[in-house]
mmCIF file of C-alpha atoms in Angstrom:
data_model
loop_
_atom_site.group_PDB
_atom_site.id
_atom_site.type_symbol
_atom_site.label_atom_id
_atom_site.label_comp_id
_atom_site.label_asym_id
_atom_site.label_seq_id
_atom_site.Cartn_x
_atom_site.Cartn_y
_atom_site.Cartn_z
ATOM 1 C CA UNK A 1337 127.569 276.151 127.984
ATOM 2 C CA UNK A 1338 125.300 274.884 125.219
ATOM 3 C CA UNK A 1339 127.148 271.634 124.535
ATOM 4 C CA UNK A 1340 127.721 270.044 121.114
ATOM 5 C CA UNK A 1341 125.200 270.770 118.388
ATOM 6 C CA UNK A 1342 123.002 267.875 117.425
ATOM 7 C CA UNK A 1343 122.821 266.783 113.849
ATOM 8 C CA UNK A 1344 119.565 267.108 111.946
ATOM 9 C CA UNK A 1345 119.207 263.338 112.069
ATOM 10 C CA UNK A 1346 119.637 263.255 115.847
ATOM 11 C CA UNK A 1347 117.093 266.038 116.286
ATOM 12 C CA UNK A 1348 114.623 264.018 114.276
ATOM 13 C CA UNK A 1349 115.366 260.896 116.269
ATOM 14 C CA UNK A 1350 116.904 259.099 113.323
ATOM 15 C CA UNK A 1351 119.459 256.375 113.968
ATOM 16 C CA UNK A 1352 121.598 257.173 110.947
ATOM 17 C CA UNK A 1353 122.994 260.399 109.628
ATOM 18 C CA UNK A 1354 120.554 260.856 106.788
ATOM 19 C CA UNK A 1355 118.816 264.198 106.760
ATOM 20 C CA UNK A 1356 115.555 264.372 108.656
ATOM 21 C CA UNK A 1357 112.572 263.785 106.475
ATOM 22 C CA UNK A 1358 110.005 266.518 107.012
ATOM 23 C CA UNK A 1359 106.717 265.349 108.479
ATOM 24 C CA UNK A 1360 104.141 264.381 105.914
ATOM 25 C CA UNK A 1361 101.776 266.993 107.421
ATOM 26 C CA UNK A 1362 104.035 269.680 105.957
ATOM 27 C CA UNK A 1363 103.216 268.468 102.472
ATOM 28 C CA UNK A 1364 99.542 267.611 102.821
ATOM 29 C CA UNK A 1365 97.969 268.212 99.432
ATOM 30 C CA UNK A 1366 95.262 270.846 99.358
ATOM 31 C CA UNK A 1367 91.875 269.131 99.294
ATOM 32 C CA UNK A 1368 90.000 269.823 96.080
ATOM 33 C CA UNK A 1369 86.297 270.020 96.872
ATOM 34 C CA UNK A 1370 83.607 269.414 94.265
ATOM 35 C CA UNK A 1371 81.652 272.405 92.950
ATOM 36 C CA UNK A 1372 78.568 273.395 94.979
ATOM 37 C CA UNK A 1373 76.375 271.865 92.261
ATOM 38 C CA UNK A 1374 78.225 268.550 92.415
ATOM 39 C CA UNK A 1375 78.087 268.604 96.223
ATOM 40 C CA UNK A 1376 74.311 268.913 96.006
ATOM 41 C CA UNK A 1377 74.099 265.920 93.683
ATOM 42 C CA UNK A 1378 76.438 263.832 95.839
ATOM 43 C CA UNK A 1379 74.434 264.717 98.963
ATOM 44 C CA UNK A 1380 71.313 263.190 97.426
ATOM 45 C CA UNK A 1381 73.181 259.942 96.753
ATOM 46 C CA UNK A 1382 74.516 259.872 100.329
ATOM 47 C CA UNK A 1383 70.987 260.261 101.684
ATOM 48 C CA UNK A 1384 69.524 257.653 99.332
ATOM 49 C CA UNK A 1385 72.062 255.115 100.592
ATOM 50 C CA UNK A 1386 71.314 256.118 104.180
ATOM 51 C CA UNK A 1387 67.571 255.727 103.655
ATOM 52 C CA UNK A 1388 67.945 252.076 102.683
ATOM 53 C CA UNK A 1389 69.502 251.044 105.958
ATOM 54 C CA UNK A 1390 72.701 253.066 105.996
ATOM 55 C CA UNK A 1391 74.657 254.040 109.078
ATOM 56 C CA UNK A 1392 74.091 257.515 110.585
ATOM 57 C CA UNK A 1393 77.773 257.928 111.457
ATOM 58 C CA UNK A 1394 78.750 257.157 107.859
ATOM 59 C CA UNK A 1395 76.194 259.600 106.459
ATOM 60 C CA UNK A 1396 77.345 262.399 108.787
ATOM 61 C CA UNK A 1397 81.008 261.736 107.934
ATOM 62 C CA UNK A 1398 80.299 261.713 104.188
ATOM 63 C CA UNK A 1399 78.411 265.028 104.386
ATOM 64 C CA UNK A 1400 81.179 266.520 106.535
ATOM 65 C CA UNK A 1401 83.831 265.538 103.981
ATOM 66 C CA UNK A 1402 81.687 266.983 101.191
ATOM 67 C CA UNK A 1403 81.104 270.368 102.868
ATOM 68 C CA UNK A 1404 84.575 270.899 104.337
ATOM 69 C CA UNK A 1405 83.505 273.336 107.052
ATOM 70 C CA UNK A 1406 86.058 276.101 107.635
ATOM 71 C CA UNK A 1407 87.571 275.876 104.156
ATOM 72 C CA UNK A 1408 86.995 278.312 101.315
ATOM 73 C CA UNK A 1409 83.519 277.969 99.786
ATOM 74 C CA UNK A 1410 82.047 275.828 102.577
ATOM 75 C CA UNK A 1411 78.918 278.005 102.906
ATOM 76 C CA UNK A 1412 78.116 277.611 99.206
ATOM 77 C CA UNK A 1413 78.755 273.848 99.249
ATOM 78 C CA UNK A 1414 76.708 273.458 102.421
ATOM 79 C CA UNK A 1415 73.888 275.515 100.944
ATOM 80 C CA UNK A 1416 73.596 273.267 97.886
ATOM 81 C CA UNK A 1417 73.772 270.167 100.093
ATOM 82 C CA UNK A 1418 70.857 271.488 102.181
ATOM 83 C CA UNK A 1419 68.866 272.703 99.168
ATOM 84 C CA UNK A 1420 69.096 269.502 97.109
ATOM 85 C CA UNK A 1421 68.534 267.272 100.128
ATOM 86 C CA UNK A 1422 65.382 269.129 101.147
ATOM 87 C CA UNK A 1423 63.973 269.284 97.619
ATOM 88 C CA UNK A 1424 64.461 265.516 97.389
ATOM 89 C CA UNK A 1425 62.819 264.609 100.718
ATOM 90 C CA UNK A 1426 59.844 266.920 100.103
ATOM 91 C CA UNK A 1427 58.705 264.349 97.545
ATOM 92 C CA UNK A 1428 59.192 261.409 99.925
ATOM 93 C CA UNK A 1429 57.486 260.029 103.039
ATOM 94 C CA UNK A 1430 57.738 261.474 106.525
ATOM 95 C CA UNK A 1431 60.076 258.615 107.461
ATOM 96 C CA UNK A 1432 62.688 259.967 105.018
ATOM 97 C CA UNK A 1433 62.142 263.535 106.260
ATOM 98 C CA UNK A 1434 62.845 262.363 109.815
ATOM 99 C CA UNK A 1435 66.011 260.555 108.705
ATOM 100 C CA UNK A 1436 67.158 263.664 106.831
ATOM 101 C CA UNK A 1437 66.693 265.666 110.039
ATOM 102 C CA UNK A 1438 68.641 263.091 112.069
ATOM 103 C CA UNK A 1439 71.673 263.621 109.830
ATOM 104 C CA UNK A 1440 71.441 267.399 109.400
ATOM 105 C CA UNK A 1441 70.621 268.295 112.997
ATOM 106 C CA UNK A 1442 73.655 266.274 114.024
ATOM 107 C CA UNK A 1443 75.832 267.994 111.422
ATOM 108 C CA UNK A 1444 74.742 271.341 112.861
ATOM 109 C CA UNK A 1445 75.202 270.310 116.493
ATOM 110 C CA UNK A 1446 78.713 269.037 115.688
ATOM 111 C CA UNK A 1447 79.457 272.308 113.831
ATOM 112 C CA UNK A 1448 80.067 270.535 110.538
ATOM 113 C CA UNK A 1449 77.769 272.867 108.587
ATOM 114 C CA UNK A 1450 77.065 276.573 109.016
ATOM 115 C CA UNK A 1451 73.840 278.363 109.882
ATOM 116 C CA UNK A 1452 74.274 280.355 106.665
ATOM 117 C CA UNK A 1453 74.142 277.124 104.668
ATOM 118 C CA UNK A 1454 70.776 276.229 106.195
ATOM 119 C CA UNK A 1455 69.270 279.677 105.659
ATOM 120 C CA UNK A 1456 70.395 280.027 102.031
ATOM 121 C CA UNK A 1457 69.725 276.341 101.331
ATOM 122 C CA UNK A 1458 66.083 276.857 102.292
ATOM 123 C CA UNK A 1459 65.535 279.648 99.743
ATOM 124 C CA UNK A 1460 64.663 277.510 96.701
ATOM 125 C CA UNK A 1461 62.519 275.007 98.637
ATOM 126 C CA UNK A 1462 60.498 277.953 99.995
ATOM 127 C CA UNK A 1463 60.273 279.761 96.668
ATOM 128 C CA UNK A 1464 59.141 276.713 94.702
ATOM 129 C CA UNK A 1465 57.105 275.075 97.455
ATOM 130 C CA UNK A 1466 53.711 275.370 95.763
ATOM 131 C CA UNK A 1467 55.139 274.003 92.505
ATOM 132 C CA UNK A 1468 56.588 270.994 94.318
ATOM 133 C CA UNK A 1469 53.299 270.487 96.188
ATOM 134 C CA UNK A 1470 51.381 270.019 92.916
ATOM 135 C CA UNK A 1471 52.936 266.558 92.527
ATOM 136 C CA UNK A 1472 53.862 266.017 96.185
ATOM 137 C CA UNK A 1473 50.909 267.122 98.370
ATOM 138 C CA UNK A 1474 52.870 266.494 101.595
ATOM 139 C CA UNK A 1475 55.625 268.927 100.582
ATOM 140 C CA UNK A 1476 54.166 271.861 102.545
ATOM 141 C CA UNK A 1477 53.747 270.053 105.890
ATOM 142 C CA UNK A 1478 57.096 268.314 105.294
ATOM 143 C CA UNK A 1479 58.908 271.645 104.881
ATOM 144 C CA UNK A 1480 57.038 273.220 107.795
ATOM 145 C CA UNK A 1481 58.146 270.273 109.934
ATOM 146 C CA UNK A 1482 61.756 270.630 108.783
ATOM 147 C CA UNK A 1483 61.836 274.361 109.568
ATOM 148 C CA UNK A 1484 60.168 273.728 112.944
ATOM 149 C CA UNK A 1485 62.795 271.164 113.924
ATOM 150 C CA UNK A 1486 65.637 273.462 112.852
ATOM 151 C CA UNK A 1487 64.148 276.315 114.902
ATOM 152 C CA UNK A 1488 63.516 274.077 117.930
ATOM 153 C CA UNK A 1489 67.087 272.811 117.731
ATOM 154 C CA UNK A 1490 68.291 276.450 117.621
ATOM 155 C CA UNK A 1491 69.993 275.893 114.280
ATOM 156 C CA UNK A 1492 68.124 278.760 112.589
ATOM 157 C CA UNK A 1493 65.945 281.618 113.864
ATOM 158 C CA UNK A 1494 62.228 281.651 112.995
ATOM 159 C CA UNK A 1495 62.526 285.238 111.751
ATOM 160 C CA UNK A 1496 64.701 284.070 108.827
ATOM 161 C CA UNK A 1497 61.366 283.802 106.993
ATOM 162 C CA UNK A 1498 61.235 287.616 106.852
ATOM 163 C CA UNK A 1499 64.278 287.523 104.527
ATOM 164 C CA UNK A 1500 63.056 284.582 102.449
ATOM 165 C CA UNK A 1501 62.685 285.088 98.663
ATOM 166 C CA UNK A 1502 60.161 287.783 97.780
ATOM 167 C CA UNK A 1503 57.980 285.438 95.736
ATOM 168 C CA UNK A 1504 57.560 283.182 98.774
ATOM 169 C CA UNK A 1505 56.572 286.157 100.947
ATOM 170 C CA UNK A 1506 54.102 287.641 98.451
ATOM 171 C CA UNK A 1507 52.623 284.666 96.588
ATOM 172 C CA UNK A 1508 53.173 281.501 98.603
ATOM 173 C CA UNK A 1509 50.966 282.023 101.669
ATOM 174 C CA UNK A 1510 54.025 282.774 103.795
ATOM 175 C CA UNK A 1511 52.010 283.703 106.900
ATOM 176 C CA UNK A 1512 50.030 280.459 106.665
ATOM 177 C CA UNK A 1513 53.277 278.526 106.289
ATOM 178 C CA UNK A 1514 54.735 280.311 109.318
ATOM 179 C CA UNK A 1515 51.621 279.381 111.291
ATOM 180 C CA UNK A 1516 52.120 275.717 110.352
ATOM 181 C CA UNK A 1517 55.742 275.886 111.510
ATOM 182 C CA UNK A 1518 54.652 277.245 114.894
ATOM 183 C CA UNK A 1519 52.120 274.438 115.332
ATOM 184 C CA UNK A 1520 54.868 271.897 114.668
ATOM 185 C CA UNK A 1521 57.093 273.590 117.244
ATOM 186 C CA UNK A 1522 54.363 273.337 119.862
ATOM 187 C CA UNK A 1523 51.563 275.200 121.572
ATOM 188 C CA UNK A 1524 53.862 277.622 123.404
ATOM 189 C CA UNK A 1525 55.205 278.835 120.047
ATOM 190 C CA UNK A 1526 51.734 279.798 118.794
ATOM 191 C CA UNK A 1527 51.377 282.265 121.676
ATOM 192 C CA UNK A 1528 54.958 283.603 121.704
ATOM 193 C CA UNK A 1529 54.936 287.334 121.010
ATOM 194 C CA UNK A 1530 58.215 287.178 119.089
ATOM 195 C CA UNK A 1531 56.944 284.406 116.837
ATOM 196 C CA UNK A 1532 53.529 286.021 116.370
ATOM 197 C CA UNK A 1533 55.256 289.253 115.357
ATOM 198 C CA UNK A 1534 57.030 287.370 112.537
ATOM 199 C CA UNK A 1535 53.756 285.851 111.286
ATOM 200 C CA UNK A 1536 52.113 289.295 111.492
ATOM 201 C CA UNK A 1537 54.871 290.763 109.304
ATOM 202 C CA UNK A 1538 54.426 287.923 106.801
ATOM 203 C CA UNK A 1539 50.692 288.622 106.442
ATOM 204 C CA UNK A 1540 49.727 290.118 103.074
ATOM 205 C CA UNK A 1541 46.915 292.655 102.613
ATOM 206 C CA UNK A 1542 44.721 289.733 101.590
ATOM 207 C CA UNK A 1543 45.567 287.917 104.849
ATOM 208 C CA UNK A 1544 44.799 291.046 106.855
ATOM 209 C CA UNK A 1545 41.424 291.424 105.150
ATOM 210 C CA UNK A 1546 40.477 287.944 106.417
ATOM 211 C CA UNK A 1547 42.197 287.949 109.813
ATOM 212 C CA UNK A 1548 42.647 290.769 112.307
ATOM 213 C CA UNK A 1549 45.822 289.319 113.778
ATOM 214 C CA UNK A 1550 48.397 286.568 113.520
ATOM 215 C CA UNK A 1551 46.689 284.754 116.419
ATOM 216 C CA UNK A 1552 43.410 284.784 114.500
ATOM 217 C CA UNK A 1553 45.137 283.485 111.358
ATOM 218 C CA UNK A 1554 46.724 280.634 113.343
ATOM 219 C CA UNK A 1555 43.412 279.780 115.027
ATOM 220 C CA UNK A 1556 41.631 279.747 111.653
ATOM 221 C CA UNK A 1557 44.185 277.270 110.343
ATOM 222 C CA UNK A 1558 43.477 274.966 113.271
ATOM 223 C CA UNK A 1559 39.735 274.863 112.773
#
């Protein structure tokens, strides 16, 4: 025997006989995220505040709320956040680059940003690297260091460079950039067959006329 039916109020644990009020979770408003462009602009402001003594936890939380991982459009928002942040720190000191990496490596490790966002967010910094370097001579080693840290942290694969924008691969000394990345990763990377194969594929005809192999190109850059 089932026994007497409970009223809605009793089921909800209410003391009176008013109808149960649905949980607020049932009516959570849909979060409206800013456009990818606006996310990129906001990301720069978050980092600027962080650079002047901000809290890492706060910066990570702010980026997480901006990107909204798992919701519609998160890859595009994340991509613009990565792109604008990198383009900004390329014109700064290494100290700011390191702080940028602290925040973004943690975002990746905590799965608050996708690998796709990193890969697509690196496209413009790679494509316009030489232009940026005209006014910011440290831009090339800065970006090589960023890519190296992302590869070392297993956030992206080194071979993503093979799918980088065509202009980067044909006119931006892509093989030389790849060699710099490997040096930042460490000595074992400069002798890894998988990594050397990527640098070899990045070598242009001009590179091949000067160097017989990726190993030779890397060694020449060290001398």
